[in-house]
Amino acid sequence: MGPRQWLESWPVYRQLTGTDPLGRGKAAESPRSEALAPRTASADRVAKSVCPYCAVGCGQQVFVSGEKVVQIEGDPHSPISRGRLCPKGSASKQLVTGPQREQKVRYRAPYATEWTELDLATAMDMVADRVLDARRKGWQDTDSRGKPLRRTMGLASLGGATLDNEENYLIKKLFTALGAIQIENQARI
């Protein structure tokens, strides 16, 4: 690099001799910053979501590329947070993509003495099968007089005080849709 090239690479020289006297545009750009692109530029699609941390319900935009999350940002159209996220919400991409996220489930079959590892999809299928089986086994279509009941006694839900209103609402909707009538929350007792 000669003295002239070195001088022209200096931002102050470009600022004083170019069309950017305040140094807010091209004069201040380096080759590295010129090559930068937003993390969201590679996204195929954007999914709307809600921050999982507290009960405020801040809106999030989840940027997805090739079915992988590339960035999570605040949703500027959310009436609750207007695009802002707290430090935990801002770091929620780590919750989804971090190396500490469990991808396997430890399972001990009935009467077994050893634990085995299952992949998450298999474990979720097992849970769904067991819920549907318990619903079917405990189903009551009518009572002894023929009065329609359409309920199951094979499922119940007991929520805890740490559940927020949204979680309680979803649990109530799910168990009611399954036909369960024994739905309670420890905080109400």
Short mmCIF file of N, CA and C in Angstrom, two decimals:
data_model
loop_
_atom_site.label_atom_id
_atom_site.label_comp_id
_atom_site.label_asym_id
_atom_site.label_seq_id
_atom_site.Cartn_x
_atom_site.Cartn_y
_atom_site.Cartn_z
N MET A 1 0.86 -1.17 0.00
CA MET A 1 0.00 0.00 0.00
C MET A 1 0.90 1.24 0.00
N GLY A 2 0.72 2.05 -1.01
CA GLY A 2 1.51 3.26 -1.14
C GLY A 2 0.97 4.37 -0.25
N PRO A 3 1.72 5.49 -0.14
CA PRO A 3 1.27 6.59 0.72
C PRO A 3 -0.06 7.18 0.27
N ARG A 4 -0.31 7.25 -1.04
CA ARG A 4 -1.57 7.82 -1.54
C ARG A 4 -2.75 6.91 -1.17
N GLN A 5 -2.59 5.59 -1.35
CA GLN A 5 -3.66 4.64 -0.99
C GLN A 5 -3.91 4.68 0.51
N TRP A 6 -2.83 4.76 1.28
CA TRP A 6 -2.98 4.81 2.73
C TRP A 6 -3.75 6.07 3.13
N LEU A 7 -3.41 7.20 2.54
CA LEU A 7 -4.08 8.46 2.85
C LEU A 7 -5.56 8.41 2.45
N GLU A 8 -5.87 7.82 1.30
CA GLU A 8 -7.26 7.74 0.85
C GLU A 8 -8.08 6.74 1.66
N SER A 9 -7.42 5.80 2.34
CA SER A 9 -8.16 4.86 3.18
C SER A 9 -8.49 5.47 4.54
N TRP A 10 -7.90 6.61 4.84
CA TRP A 10 -8.13 7.28 6.11
C TRP A 10 -9.48 7.99 6.08
N PRO A 11 -10.42 7.70 6.99
CA PRO A 11 -11.76 8.30 6.95
C PRO A 11 -11.78 9.82 7.01
N VAL A 12 -10.88 10.43 7.78
CA VAL A 12 -10.87 11.89 7.89
C VAL A 12 -10.51 12.52 6.55
N TYR A 13 -9.58 11.95 5.82
CA TYR A 13 -9.21 12.46 4.49
C TYR A 13 -10.41 12.38 3.56
N ARG A 14 -11.10 11.22 3.56
CA ARG A 14 -12.28 11.07 2.69
C ARG A 14 -13.38 12.05 3.10
N GLN A 15 -13.48 12.31 4.38
CA GLN A 15 -14.49 13.24 4.88
C GLN A 15 -14.19 14.67 4.41
N LEU A 16 -12.95 15.08 4.49
CA LEU A 16 -12.58 16.46 4.13
C LEU A 16 -12.56 16.70 2.63
N THR A 17 -12.23 15.66 1.84
CA THR A 17 -12.10 15.85 0.40
C THR A 17 -13.31 15.37 -0.39
N GLY A 18 -14.19 14.65 0.22
CA GLY A 18 -15.32 14.07 -0.51
C GLY A 18 -16.61 14.85 -0.33
N THR A 19 -17.72 14.20 -0.61
CA THR A 19 -19.04 14.83 -0.54
C THR A 19 -19.74 14.55 0.79
N ASP A 20 -19.00 14.04 1.77
CA ASP A 20 -19.57 13.69 3.07
C ASP A 20 -18.83 14.45 4.18
N PRO A 21 -19.01 15.80 4.28
CA PRO A 21 -18.21 16.58 5.23
C PRO A 21 -18.50 16.24 6.70
N LEU A 22 -19.68 15.70 7.01
CA LEU A 22 -19.98 15.36 8.40
C LEU A 22 -19.52 13.95 8.78
N GLY A 23 -19.10 13.17 7.82
CA GLY A 23 -18.59 11.83 8.10
C GLY A 23 -19.65 10.86 8.56
N ARG A 24 -20.85 10.97 8.00
CA ARG A 24 -21.95 10.09 8.40
C ARG A 24 -22.32 9.07 7.32
N GLY A 25 -21.65 9.11 6.20
CA GLY A 25 -22.00 8.23 5.09
C GLY A 25 -20.81 7.44 4.61
N LYS A 26 -20.52 7.56 3.30
CA LYS A 26 -19.45 6.80 2.65
C LYS A 26 -18.08 7.09 3.24
N ALA A 27 -17.86 8.30 3.73
CA ALA A 27 -16.54 8.64 4.28
C ALA A 27 -16.20 7.79 5.50
N ALA A 28 -17.20 7.42 6.26
CA ALA A 28 -16.95 6.65 7.49
C ALA A 28 -17.01 5.15 7.26
N GLU A 29 -17.38 4.70 6.08
CA GLU A 29 -17.50 3.25 5.83
C GLU A 29 -16.15 2.61 5.59
N SER A 30 -15.98 1.46 6.20
CA SER A 30 -14.79 0.65 5.94
C SER A 30 -15.19 -0.48 4.99
N PRO A 31 -14.26 -1.15 4.38
CA PRO A 31 -14.63 -2.29 3.52
C PRO A 31 -15.41 -3.36 4.29
N ARG A 32 -15.07 -3.55 5.56
CA ARG A 32 -15.79 -4.54 6.38
C ARG A 32 -17.24 -4.13 6.59
N SER A 33 -17.46 -2.86 7.00
CA SER A 33 -18.83 -2.42 7.25
C SER A 33 -19.64 -2.33 5.97
N GLU A 34 -18.98 -2.09 4.84
CA GLU A 34 -19.68 -2.03 3.56
C GLU A 34 -20.20 -3.41 3.16
N ALA A 35 -19.50 -4.47 3.60
CA ALA A 35 -19.89 -5.84 3.24
C ALA A 35 -20.92 -6.43 4.19
N LEU A 36 -21.21 -5.74 5.30
CA LEU A 36 -22.16 -6.27 6.27
C LEU A 36 -23.59 -6.26 5.73
N ALA A 37 -24.36 -7.24 6.18
CA ALA A 37 -25.79 -7.30 5.82
C ALA A 37 -26.58 -7.59 7.09
N PRO A 38 -27.82 -7.19 7.15
CA PRO A 38 -28.64 -7.49 8.33
C PRO A 38 -28.78 -9.00 8.53
N ARG A 39 -28.86 -9.41 9.81
CA ARG A 39 -29.03 -10.84 10.11
C ARG A 39 -30.34 -11.37 9.56
N THR A 40 -31.29 -10.49 9.34
CA THR A 40 -32.61 -10.92 8.87
C THR A 40 -32.70 -10.99 7.35
N ALA A 41 -31.66 -10.57 6.64
CA ALA A 41 -31.71 -10.52 5.18
C ALA A 41 -31.80 -11.92 4.56
N SER A 42 -31.27 -12.92 5.25
CA SER A 42 -31.27 -14.28 4.69
C SER A 42 -32.55 -15.04 5.00
N ALA A 43 -33.50 -14.43 5.70
CA ALA A 43 -34.71 -15.14 6.11
C ALA A 43 -35.64 -15.42 4.94
N ASP A 44 -36.19 -16.65 4.92
CA ASP A 44 -37.19 -17.04 3.92
C ASP A 44 -38.56 -16.52 4.29
N ARG A 45 -38.84 -16.53 5.60
CA ARG A 45 -40.15 -16.11 6.08
C ARG A 45 -40.03 -15.57 7.49
N VAL A 46 -41.09 -14.88 7.93
CA VAL A 46 -41.14 -14.32 9.27
C VAL A 46 -42.40 -14.84 9.95
N ALA A 47 -42.23 -15.44 11.12
CA ALA A 47 -43.36 -15.94 11.89
C ALA A 47 -43.60 -15.03 13.09
N LYS A 48 -44.85 -14.75 13.37
CA LYS A 48 -45.20 -13.95 14.55
C LYS A 48 -45.22 -14.88 15.77
N SER A 49 -44.76 -14.38 16.90
CA SER A 49 -44.74 -15.17 18.11
C SER A 49 -44.89 -14.26 19.32
N VAL A 50 -44.91 -14.86 20.49
CA VAL A 50 -45.00 -14.14 21.75
C VAL A 50 -43.83 -14.57 22.61
N CYS A 51 -43.20 -13.65 23.29
CA CYS A 51 -42.07 -13.95 24.15
C CYS A 51 -42.47 -14.97 25.21
N PRO A 52 -41.65 -16.00 25.44
CA PRO A 52 -42.04 -17.06 26.37
C PRO A 52 -41.71 -16.80 27.83
N TYR A 53 -41.12 -15.67 28.18
CA TYR A 53 -40.57 -15.53 29.52
C TYR A 53 -41.56 -15.09 30.60
N CYS A 54 -42.33 -14.08 30.38
CA CYS A 54 -43.21 -13.61 31.45
C CYS A 54 -44.64 -13.48 30.91
N ALA A 55 -45.51 -12.97 31.72
CA ALA A 55 -46.92 -12.88 31.32
C ALA A 55 -47.27 -11.59 30.61
N VAL A 56 -46.29 -10.74 30.29
CA VAL A 56 -46.58 -9.48 29.60
C VAL A 56 -47.09 -9.75 28.19
N GLY A 57 -46.48 -10.70 27.49
CA GLY A 57 -46.93 -11.06 26.14
C GLY A 57 -46.36 -10.19 25.05
N CYS A 58 -45.11 -9.82 25.15
CA CYS A 58 -44.48 -8.99 24.11
C CYS A 58 -44.43 -9.74 22.79
N GLY A 59 -44.76 -9.04 21.71
CA GLY A 59 -44.76 -9.64 20.39
C GLY A 59 -43.34 -9.82 19.86
N GLN A 60 -43.13 -10.92 19.14
CA GLN A 60 -41.84 -11.19 18.53
C GLN A 60 -42.01 -11.55 17.07
N GLN A 61 -40.97 -11.25 16.30
CA GLN A 61 -40.88 -11.70 14.92
C GLN A 61 -39.76 -12.72 14.88
N VAL A 62 -40.07 -13.93 14.41
CA VAL A 62 -39.08 -15.00 14.32
C VAL A 62 -38.70 -15.14 12.85
N PHE A 63 -37.45 -14.85 12.53
CA PHE A 63 -36.95 -14.92 11.16
C PHE A 63 -36.41 -16.31 10.92
N VAL A 64 -36.94 -16.99 9.88
CA VAL A 64 -36.61 -18.38 9.61
C VAL A 64 -36.00 -18.50 8.22
N SER A 65 -34.91 -19.25 8.14
CA SER A 65 -34.25 -19.54 6.87
C SER A 65 -33.96 -21.03 6.81
N GLY A 66 -34.54 -21.71 5.82
CA GLY A 66 -34.32 -23.15 5.70
C GLY A 66 -34.80 -23.92 6.93
N GLU A 67 -35.94 -23.52 7.49
CA GLU A 67 -36.53 -24.14 8.68
C GLU A 67 -35.64 -24.03 9.92
N LYS A 68 -34.73 -23.07 9.93
CA LYS A 68 -33.90 -22.79 11.11
C LYS A 68 -34.09 -21.33 11.50
N VAL A 69 -34.18 -21.07 12.79
CA VAL A 69 -34.34 -19.71 13.29
C VAL A 69 -33.01 -18.98 13.14
N VAL A 70 -33.02 -17.84 12.44
CA VAL A 70 -31.80 -17.05 12.26
C VAL A 70 -31.79 -15.79 13.13
N GLN A 71 -32.96 -15.32 13.56
CA GLN A 71 -33.01 -14.12 14.40
C GLN A 71 -34.39 -14.00 15.01
N ILE A 72 -34.47 -13.47 16.22
CA ILE A 72 -35.74 -13.15 16.88
C ILE A 72 -35.65 -11.71 17.33
N GLU A 73 -36.63 -10.89 16.91
CA GLU A 73 -36.66 -9.47 17.25
C GLU A 73 -38.05 -9.10 17.75
N GLY A 74 -38.15 -7.93 18.35
CA GLY A 74 -39.44 -7.42 18.79
C GLY A 74 -40.32 -7.08 17.60
N ASP A 75 -41.63 -7.28 17.76
CA ASP A 75 -42.58 -6.98 16.69
C ASP A 75 -43.05 -5.53 16.83
N PRO A 76 -42.71 -4.68 15.87
CA PRO A 76 -43.11 -3.27 15.98
C PRO A 76 -44.62 -3.07 15.89
N HIS A 77 -45.37 -4.06 15.40
CA HIS A 77 -46.82 -3.95 15.30
C HIS A 77 -47.54 -4.44 16.55
N SER A 78 -46.80 -4.93 17.53
CA SER A 78 -47.41 -5.42 18.77
C SER A 78 -47.89 -4.24 19.60
N PRO A 79 -49.18 -4.22 19.99
CA PRO A 79 -49.67 -3.10 20.80
C PRO A 79 -49.12 -3.14 22.22
N ILE A 80 -48.58 -4.27 22.64
CA ILE A 80 -48.06 -4.41 24.00
C ILE A 80 -46.65 -3.86 24.11
N SER A 81 -45.76 -4.31 23.23
CA SER A 81 -44.35 -3.94 23.37
C SER A 81 -43.85 -2.97 22.30
N ARG A 82 -44.61 -2.78 21.23
CA ARG A 82 -44.25 -1.87 20.14
C ARG A 82 -42.82 -2.08 19.65
N GLY A 83 -42.40 -3.35 19.55
CA GLY A 83 -41.09 -3.67 19.00
C GLY A 83 -39.98 -3.76 20.02
N ARG A 84 -40.29 -3.49 21.28
CA ARG A 84 -39.25 -3.53 22.31
C ARG A 84 -39.28 -4.88 23.02
N LEU A 85 -38.11 -5.36 23.43
CA LEU A 85 -38.01 -6.57 24.22
C LEU A 85 -37.06 -6.32 25.40
N CYS A 86 -37.35 -6.97 26.52
CA CYS A 86 -36.45 -6.89 27.67
C CYS A 86 -35.19 -7.71 27.36
N PRO A 87 -34.18 -7.68 28.21
CA PRO A 87 -32.97 -8.46 27.93
C PRO A 87 -33.22 -9.96 27.74
N LYS A 88 -34.12 -10.51 28.52
CA LYS A 88 -34.41 -11.95 28.35
C LYS A 88 -35.10 -12.20 27.03
N GLY A 89 -36.06 -11.38 26.68
CA GLY A 89 -36.75 -11.53 25.40
C GLY A 89 -35.83 -11.33 24.22
N SER A 90 -34.89 -10.39 24.37
CA SER A 90 -33.93 -10.14 23.29
C SER A 90 -33.00 -11.31 23.07
N ALA A 91 -32.78 -12.10 24.10
CA ALA A 91 -31.88 -13.25 24.00
C ALA A 91 -32.64 -14.56 23.78
N SER A 92 -33.92 -14.50 23.41
CA SER A 92 -34.70 -15.73 23.29
C SER A 92 -34.28 -16.60 22.11
N LYS A 93 -33.48 -16.08 21.18
CA LYS A 93 -32.95 -16.94 20.12
C LYS A 93 -32.08 -18.04 20.73
N GLN A 94 -31.36 -17.71 21.80
CA GLN A 94 -30.54 -18.71 22.48
C GLN A 94 -31.40 -19.83 23.06
N LEU A 95 -32.60 -19.49 23.51
CA LEU A 95 -33.50 -20.49 24.06
C LEU A 95 -33.86 -21.54 23.00
N VAL A 96 -33.99 -21.09 21.76
CA VAL A 96 -34.42 -21.97 20.67
C VAL A 96 -33.24 -22.68 20.02
N THR A 97 -32.13 -21.98 19.84
CA THR A 97 -31.03 -22.54 19.04
C THR A 97 -29.78 -22.86 19.84
N GLY A 98 -29.75 -22.56 21.12
CA GLY A 98 -28.54 -22.74 21.92
C GLY A 98 -28.13 -24.20 22.07
N PRO A 99 -26.84 -24.44 22.29
CA PRO A 99 -26.36 -25.82 22.44
C PRO A 99 -26.85 -26.47 23.73
N GLN A 100 -27.32 -25.67 24.70
CA GLN A 100 -27.81 -26.23 25.96
C GLN A 100 -29.25 -26.76 25.85
N ARG A 101 -29.90 -26.51 24.73
CA ARG A 101 -31.29 -26.96 24.56
C ARG A 101 -31.32 -28.48 24.44
N GLU A 102 -32.15 -29.09 25.25
CA GLU A 102 -32.28 -30.55 25.23
C GLU A 102 -33.01 -31.00 23.97
N GLN A 103 -32.46 -31.98 23.31
CA GLN A 103 -33.08 -32.54 22.11
C GLN A 103 -33.53 -33.98 22.32
N LYS A 104 -33.22 -34.52 23.49
CA LYS A 104 -33.58 -35.89 23.81
C LYS A 104 -34.33 -35.91 25.13
N VAL A 105 -35.05 -36.99 25.35
CA VAL A 105 -35.84 -37.16 26.57
C VAL A 105 -35.35 -38.42 27.27
N ARG A 106 -35.19 -38.34 28.58
CA ARG A 106 -34.85 -39.54 29.35
C ARG A 106 -36.15 -40.24 29.72
N TYR A 107 -36.22 -41.53 29.43
CA TYR A 107 -37.46 -42.29 29.61
C TYR A 107 -37.16 -43.60 30.32
N ARG A 108 -37.98 -43.89 31.33
CA ARG A 108 -37.89 -45.19 32.00
C ARG A 108 -39.22 -45.88 31.80
N ALA A 109 -39.20 -46.96 31.07
CA ALA A 109 -40.43 -47.71 30.77
C ALA A 109 -40.99 -48.30 32.07
N PRO A 110 -42.29 -48.59 32.11
CA PRO A 110 -42.86 -49.20 33.31
C PRO A 110 -42.12 -50.48 33.70
N TYR A 111 -41.79 -50.59 34.98
CA TYR A 111 -41.10 -51.73 35.58
C TYR A 111 -39.64 -51.86 35.15
N ALA A 112 -39.13 -50.95 34.37
CA ALA A 112 -37.73 -50.99 33.96
C ALA A 112 -36.86 -50.42 35.07
N THR A 113 -35.60 -50.82 35.08
CA THR A 113 -34.68 -50.30 36.09
C THR A 113 -33.69 -49.31 35.49
N GLU A 114 -33.65 -49.20 34.17
CA GLU A 114 -32.70 -48.33 33.49
C GLU A 114 -33.43 -47.26 32.68
N TRP A 115 -32.80 -46.11 32.57
CA TRP A 115 -33.31 -45.03 31.74
C TRP A 115 -32.78 -45.19 30.32
N THR A 116 -33.59 -44.81 29.36
CA THR A 116 -33.14 -44.79 27.97
C THR A 116 -33.38 -43.39 27.41
N GLU A 117 -32.68 -43.08 26.34
CA GLU A 117 -32.87 -41.78 25.70
C GLU A 117 -33.74 -41.94 24.47
N LEU A 118 -34.73 -41.03 24.34
CA LEU A 118 -35.61 -41.00 23.18
C LEU A 118 -35.46 -39.64 22.52
N ASP A 119 -35.66 -39.60 21.21
CA ASP A 119 -35.68 -38.29 20.56
C ASP A 119 -36.99 -37.60 20.90
N LEU A 120 -37.00 -36.30 20.81
CA LEU A 120 -38.14 -35.49 21.23
C LEU A 120 -39.42 -35.83 20.47
N ALA A 121 -39.33 -36.09 19.17
CA ALA A 121 -40.53 -36.40 18.37
C ALA A 121 -41.17 -37.70 18.85
N THR A 122 -40.37 -38.70 19.14
CA THR A 122 -40.90 -39.98 19.63
C THR A 122 -41.58 -39.78 20.98
N ALA A 123 -40.96 -39.01 21.87
CA ALA A 123 -41.54 -38.77 23.19
C ALA A 123 -42.87 -38.02 23.08
N MET A 124 -42.95 -37.03 22.19
CA MET A 124 -44.21 -36.29 22.03
C MET A 124 -45.30 -37.19 21.46
N ASP A 125 -44.95 -38.07 20.53
CA ASP A 125 -45.92 -39.03 20.00
C ASP A 125 -46.42 -39.96 21.10
N MET A 126 -45.53 -40.39 21.99
CA MET A 126 -45.92 -41.26 23.10
C MET A 126 -46.89 -40.54 24.03
N VAL A 127 -46.63 -39.26 24.32
CA VAL A 127 -47.52 -38.48 25.18
C VAL A 127 -48.90 -38.36 24.52
N ALA A 128 -48.94 -38.02 23.24
CA ALA A 128 -50.22 -37.88 22.53
C ALA A 128 -50.98 -39.20 22.53
N ASP A 129 -50.29 -40.29 22.26
CA ASP A 129 -50.96 -41.61 22.27
C ASP A 129 -51.54 -41.92 23.64
N ARG A 130 -50.82 -41.62 24.69
CA ARG A 130 -51.29 -41.92 26.05
C ARG A 130 -52.45 -41.03 26.45
N VAL A 131 -52.43 -39.78 26.04
CA VAL A 131 -53.55 -38.89 26.34
C VAL A 131 -54.81 -39.40 25.64
N LEU A 132 -54.69 -39.74 24.37
CA LEU A 132 -55.86 -40.23 23.63
C LEU A 132 -56.36 -41.57 24.18
N ASP A 133 -55.44 -42.42 24.61
CA ASP A 133 -55.82 -43.71 25.18
C ASP A 133 -56.55 -43.51 26.51
N ALA A 134 -56.05 -42.65 27.38
CA ALA A 134 -56.70 -42.37 28.66
C ALA A 134 -58.08 -41.74 28.43
N ARG A 135 -58.17 -40.87 27.44
CA ARG A 135 -59.47 -40.26 27.12
C ARG A 135 -60.47 -41.32 26.68
N ARG A 136 -60.02 -42.20 25.80
CA ARG A 136 -60.91 -43.25 25.29
C ARG A 136 -61.35 -44.21 26.40
N LYS A 137 -60.42 -44.62 27.24
CA LYS A 137 -60.73 -45.59 28.31
C LYS A 137 -61.67 -44.99 29.36
N GLY A 138 -61.57 -43.69 29.62
CA GLY A 138 -62.41 -43.07 30.63
C GLY A 138 -63.65 -42.37 30.09
N TRP A 139 -63.95 -42.57 28.80
CA TRP A 139 -65.05 -41.85 28.15
C TRP A 139 -66.40 -42.29 28.68
N GLN A 140 -67.28 -41.33 28.95
CA GLN A 140 -68.66 -41.58 29.35
C GLN A 140 -69.56 -40.81 28.39
N ASP A 141 -70.26 -41.55 27.55
CA ASP A 141 -71.12 -40.92 26.56
C ASP A 141 -72.46 -40.51 27.18
N THR A 142 -73.04 -41.41 28.03
CA THR A 142 -74.32 -41.12 28.69
C THR A 142 -74.26 -41.65 30.12
N ASP A 143 -75.17 -41.14 30.96
CA ASP A 143 -75.25 -41.68 32.32
C ASP A 143 -76.20 -42.87 32.34
N SER A 144 -76.52 -43.39 33.54
CA SER A 144 -77.36 -44.59 33.66
C SER A 144 -78.78 -44.36 33.17
N ARG A 145 -79.25 -43.11 33.12
CA ARG A 145 -80.61 -42.81 32.65
C ARG A 145 -80.62 -42.42 31.17
N GLY A 146 -79.47 -42.47 30.51
CA GLY A 146 -79.41 -42.12 29.10
C GLY A 146 -79.17 -40.65 28.82
N LYS A 147 -78.97 -39.86 29.87
CA LYS A 147 -78.70 -38.42 29.70
C LYS A 147 -77.29 -38.25 29.12
N PRO A 148 -77.15 -37.43 28.07
CA PRO A 148 -75.83 -37.28 27.45
C PRO A 148 -74.82 -36.61 28.38
N LEU A 149 -73.63 -37.18 28.48
CA LEU A 149 -72.56 -36.62 29.28
C LEU A 149 -71.41 -36.13 28.40
N ARG A 150 -70.99 -36.96 27.46
CA ARG A 150 -69.88 -36.66 26.55
C ARG A 150 -68.69 -36.07 27.31
N ARG A 151 -68.12 -36.89 28.19
CA ARG A 151 -66.98 -36.46 29.00
C ARG A 151 -66.05 -37.64 29.24
N THR A 152 -64.88 -37.33 29.73
CA THR A 152 -63.95 -38.39 30.12
C THR A 152 -63.55 -38.19 31.57
N MET A 153 -63.46 -39.30 32.27
CA MET A 153 -62.96 -39.29 33.64
C MET A 153 -61.52 -39.79 33.67
N GLY A 154 -60.93 -40.00 32.51
CA GLY A 154 -59.58 -40.52 32.41
C GLY A 154 -58.51 -39.45 32.41
N LEU A 155 -58.90 -38.18 32.37
CA LEU A 155 -57.94 -37.07 32.36
C LEU A 155 -58.32 -36.04 33.40
N ALA A 156 -57.31 -35.41 33.96
CA ALA A 156 -57.52 -34.30 34.90
C ALA A 156 -56.34 -33.36 34.76
N SER A 157 -56.51 -32.13 35.22
CA SER A 157 -55.43 -31.16 35.18
C SER A 157 -55.39 -30.40 36.49
N LEU A 158 -54.19 -30.28 37.05
CA LEU A 158 -53.98 -29.45 38.23
C LEU A 158 -52.85 -28.50 37.91
N GLY A 159 -53.19 -27.24 37.73
CA GLY A 159 -52.19 -26.23 37.42
C GLY A 159 -51.58 -25.65 38.68
N GLY A 160 -50.46 -24.96 38.52
CA GLY A 160 -49.76 -24.37 39.64
C GLY A 160 -49.85 -22.86 39.63
N ALA A 161 -49.40 -22.25 40.72
CA ALA A 161 -49.49 -20.80 40.88
C ALA A 161 -48.54 -20.06 39.95
N THR A 162 -47.54 -20.74 39.40
CA THR A 162 -46.60 -20.05 38.51
C THR A 162 -47.11 -19.95 37.08
N LEU A 163 -48.23 -20.57 36.77
CA LEU A 163 -48.80 -20.46 35.44
C LEU A 163 -49.44 -19.08 35.28
N ASP A 164 -49.24 -18.45 34.13
CA ASP A 164 -49.86 -17.16 33.91
C ASP A 164 -51.25 -17.35 33.30
N ASN A 165 -51.98 -16.25 33.13
CA ASN A 165 -53.35 -16.32 32.62
C ASN A 165 -53.43 -16.99 31.25
N GLU A 166 -52.48 -16.67 30.38
CA GLU A 166 -52.51 -17.24 29.03
C GLU A 166 -52.33 -18.76 29.07
N GLU A 167 -51.39 -19.22 29.90
CA GLU A 167 -51.17 -20.67 30.02
C GLU A 167 -52.40 -21.35 30.60
N ASN A 168 -53.00 -20.77 31.64
CA ASN A 168 -54.21 -21.34 32.23
C ASN A 168 -55.35 -21.38 31.21
N TYR A 169 -55.48 -20.33 30.42
CA TYR A 169 -56.52 -20.29 29.38
C TYR A 169 -56.33 -21.44 28.39
N LEU A 170 -55.09 -21.62 27.92
CA LEU A 170 -54.82 -22.69 26.95
C LEU A 170 -55.02 -24.07 27.55
N ILE A 171 -54.61 -24.26 28.80
CA ILE A 171 -54.82 -25.56 29.47
C ILE A 171 -56.31 -25.84 29.59
N LYS A 172 -57.07 -24.85 30.01
CA LYS A 172 -58.53 -25.03 30.15
C LYS A 172 -59.16 -25.37 28.80
N LYS A 173 -58.77 -24.67 27.73
CA LYS A 173 -59.32 -24.95 26.41
C LYS A 173 -58.96 -26.37 25.95
N LEU A 174 -57.71 -26.77 26.15
CA LEU A 174 -57.26 -28.09 25.72
C LEU A 174 -58.02 -29.19 26.46
N PHE A 175 -58.06 -29.12 27.79
CA PHE A 175 -58.70 -30.20 28.54
C PHE A 175 -60.21 -30.20 28.36
N THR A 176 -60.81 -29.05 28.17
CA THR A 176 -62.25 -29.02 27.87
C THR A 176 -62.52 -29.64 26.51
N ALA A 177 -61.68 -29.35 25.53
CA ALA A 177 -61.84 -29.94 24.19
C ALA A 177 -61.65 -31.45 24.23
N LEU A 178 -60.80 -31.93 25.12
CA LEU A 178 -60.59 -33.38 25.27
C LEU A 178 -61.75 -34.05 26.01
N GLY A 179 -62.62 -33.25 26.65
CA GLY A 179 -63.76 -33.80 27.36
C GLY A 179 -63.54 -33.94 28.85
N ALA A 180 -62.43 -33.45 29.36
CA ALA A 180 -62.15 -33.55 30.80
C ALA A 180 -63.01 -32.54 31.57
N ILE A 181 -63.42 -32.92 32.77
CA ILE A 181 -64.19 -32.00 33.62
C ILE A 181 -63.45 -31.70 34.91
N GLN A 182 -62.38 -32.43 35.18
CA GLN A 182 -61.61 -32.22 36.40
C GLN A 182 -60.42 -31.31 36.09
N ILE A 183 -60.68 -30.02 36.07
CA ILE A 183 -59.66 -29.03 35.73
C ILE A 183 -59.57 -28.05 36.89
N GLU A 184 -58.42 -28.00 37.53
CA GLU A 184 -58.28 -27.18 38.73
C GLU A 184 -56.93 -26.48 38.71
N ASN A 185 -56.83 -25.43 39.52
CA ASN A 185 -55.57 -24.73 39.66
C ASN A 185 -55.29 -24.56 41.14
N GLN A 186 -54.09 -24.86 41.54
CA GLN A 186 -53.68 -24.82 42.94
C GLN A 186 -53.81 -23.41 43.51
N ALA A 187 -53.67 -22.39 42.69
CA ALA A 187 -53.75 -21.01 43.17
C ALA A 187 -55.16 -20.64 43.60
N ARG A 188 -56.16 -21.34 43.12
CA ARG A 188 -57.55 -21.03 43.45
C ARG A 188 -57.96 -21.65 44.78
N ILE A 189 -57.26 -22.69 45.19
CA ILE A 189 -57.63 -23.44 46.40
C ILE A 189 -57.36 -22.64 47.64
#
